[in-house]
Phi, psi and omega in degrees: 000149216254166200274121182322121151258165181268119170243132195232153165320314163340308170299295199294309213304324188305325207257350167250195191290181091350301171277316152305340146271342139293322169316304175313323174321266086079293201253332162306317173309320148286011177067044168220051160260124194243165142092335218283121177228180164284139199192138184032049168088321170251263192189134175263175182188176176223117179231122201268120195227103201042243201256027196229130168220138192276167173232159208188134178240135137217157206184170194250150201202118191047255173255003201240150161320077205247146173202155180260108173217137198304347200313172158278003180239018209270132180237159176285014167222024208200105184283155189232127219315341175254007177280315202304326175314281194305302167330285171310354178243006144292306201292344189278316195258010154110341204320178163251120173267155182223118197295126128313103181327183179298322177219128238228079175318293189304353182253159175196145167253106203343122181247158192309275167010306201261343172272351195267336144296318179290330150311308166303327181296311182280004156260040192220112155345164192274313194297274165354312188255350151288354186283332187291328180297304191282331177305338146330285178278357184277315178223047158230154175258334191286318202268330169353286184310282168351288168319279173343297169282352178284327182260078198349013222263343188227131171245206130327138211282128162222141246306329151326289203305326174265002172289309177306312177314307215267335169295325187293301189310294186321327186292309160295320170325329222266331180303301152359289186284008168302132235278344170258183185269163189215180222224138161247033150312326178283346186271316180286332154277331182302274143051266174313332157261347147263012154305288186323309144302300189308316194268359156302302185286337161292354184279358162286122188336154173290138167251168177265310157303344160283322156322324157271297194317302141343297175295331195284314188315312172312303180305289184346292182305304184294342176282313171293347164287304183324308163322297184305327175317330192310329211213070208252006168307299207290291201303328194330290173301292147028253169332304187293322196296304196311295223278322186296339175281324185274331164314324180298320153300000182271304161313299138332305137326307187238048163286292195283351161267028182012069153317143168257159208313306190302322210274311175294320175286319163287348158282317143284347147311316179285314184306335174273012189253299187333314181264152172288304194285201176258133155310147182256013153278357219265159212260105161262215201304333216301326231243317181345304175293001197227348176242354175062185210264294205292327173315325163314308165299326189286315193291331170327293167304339198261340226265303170344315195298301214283309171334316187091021163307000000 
């Protein structure tokens, strides 16, 4: 947790707009800040604005007054008339703030697709969006899950759990050495179906064991790209989509358990000694931000080491 600061009416009114902090007034003094609790260092809320309720984080990220809302006028640097409301009925009830680093892993930002549903979602009755919701979720595996953990009902994956994952990946490993002949079309569907589990398992808290379980898919995975390669006119894209997909999930991963940079670098070091080709873990930009100048350098020396460079 980031180191307490102090926030005052004072504070809010210095960091917005003039018209944005009478809009804020305005809807606090009607009341329509709902829901408001502490979150990530500051504080959420549901702020109800004519027939519409926005949903809003704010909070301090680095030195500065920051705050997060689904509105359609919300910028990420720029409080908008239903953030300043929820600051401010934070400042009333007392919250305690905590400076936040620069950039606030628990948090994401609504991208327009997703505020544009969700505007759809709040014309729909409580019954109405639940039939929609189960009707759904009945035959997607993804919005299932989803649910489930948003509803505490699934927690982090532990080694049961992870066993179809490790069955799949071995199966597809396993297509090559077959005692028949095999199309390699079929590696792009093995492929494609464990993408697909690994990212079912990720809408799940994060683990250390799905992270390995992640990597063993990847080693796998870069000896079948290889394989694909025979025919990489047709396969090519293929391959880089499967293997860039399973990176993602990696990242994601080992964004939200805040791996440390020496630790991340010898794991990728190792997966890049492993493949004969280039690994599709191996940390081009997507990794930068999580290894730093020196993580970068550790992996260089350690990879070099384990080559026998």
């Amino acid at each position: 947790m980031g180191m307490a600061v102090s926030i005052a009416t004072d504070t809010v009114r210095a960091a917005a707009s003039a018209k944005a902090y009478s809009g804020g007034e305005k809807l606090l003094t009607a009341g329509a800040v709902r829901n408001l609790e502490p979150g990530f260092g500051g504080a959420n809320a549901d702020v109800v604005d004519g027939t519409q309720t926005w949903q809003v984080w704010v909070g301090v990220v680095g030195r500065a007054l920051t705050g997060e809302c689904d509105c359609p006028d919300s910028r990420p640097t720029v409080l908008c008339p239903h953030t300043i409301a929820a600051t401010l009925a934070a400042v009333r009830a007392g919250f305690t703030w905590n400076a936040l680093p620069e950039s606030r892993p628990d948090a994401r930002t609504v991208d327009p697709a997703e505020r544009r549903f969700r505007t759809l979602a709040r014309t729909l009755d409580v019954a109405e969006l639940v039939a929609l919701i189960a009707r759904h979720a009945v035959r997607d595996r993804m919005l299932a899950v989803d649910l489930e953990v948003v509803t505490g009902r699934l927690g982090a994956p532990g080694a049961e759990d992870l066993e179809p994952l490790r069955a799949l990946v071995d199966e597809a490993r396993a297509i090559p050495d077959g005692r028949y002949e095999y199309d390699l079309h079929d590696i792009a569907t093995a492929g494609r179906a464990v993408v697909t589990e690994l990212q079912v398992l990720a809408l799940r808290p994060p683990s250390v064991e799905l992270l390995d379980a992640v990597e063993y898919a990847a080693e796998r995975w870069d000896y079948l790209a290889g394989v694909l390669s025979q025919d990489w006119r047709t396969y090519d894209k293929e391959a880089c989509e499967i293997g860039s997909a399973i990176a993602a999930v990696h990242v994601g991963l080992c964004e939200r358990l805040r791996i440390d940079p020496a630790e991340l670098a010898e794991r990728l070091a190792r997966l890049a000694t492993v493949c004969e080709t280039d690994s599709c873990l191996y940390p081009t930009g997507q990794y930068r931000h999580l290894l730093g100048r020196d993580g970068l350098e550790a992996f260089e020396r350690r990879w070099k080491e384990l080559r026998g460079w």
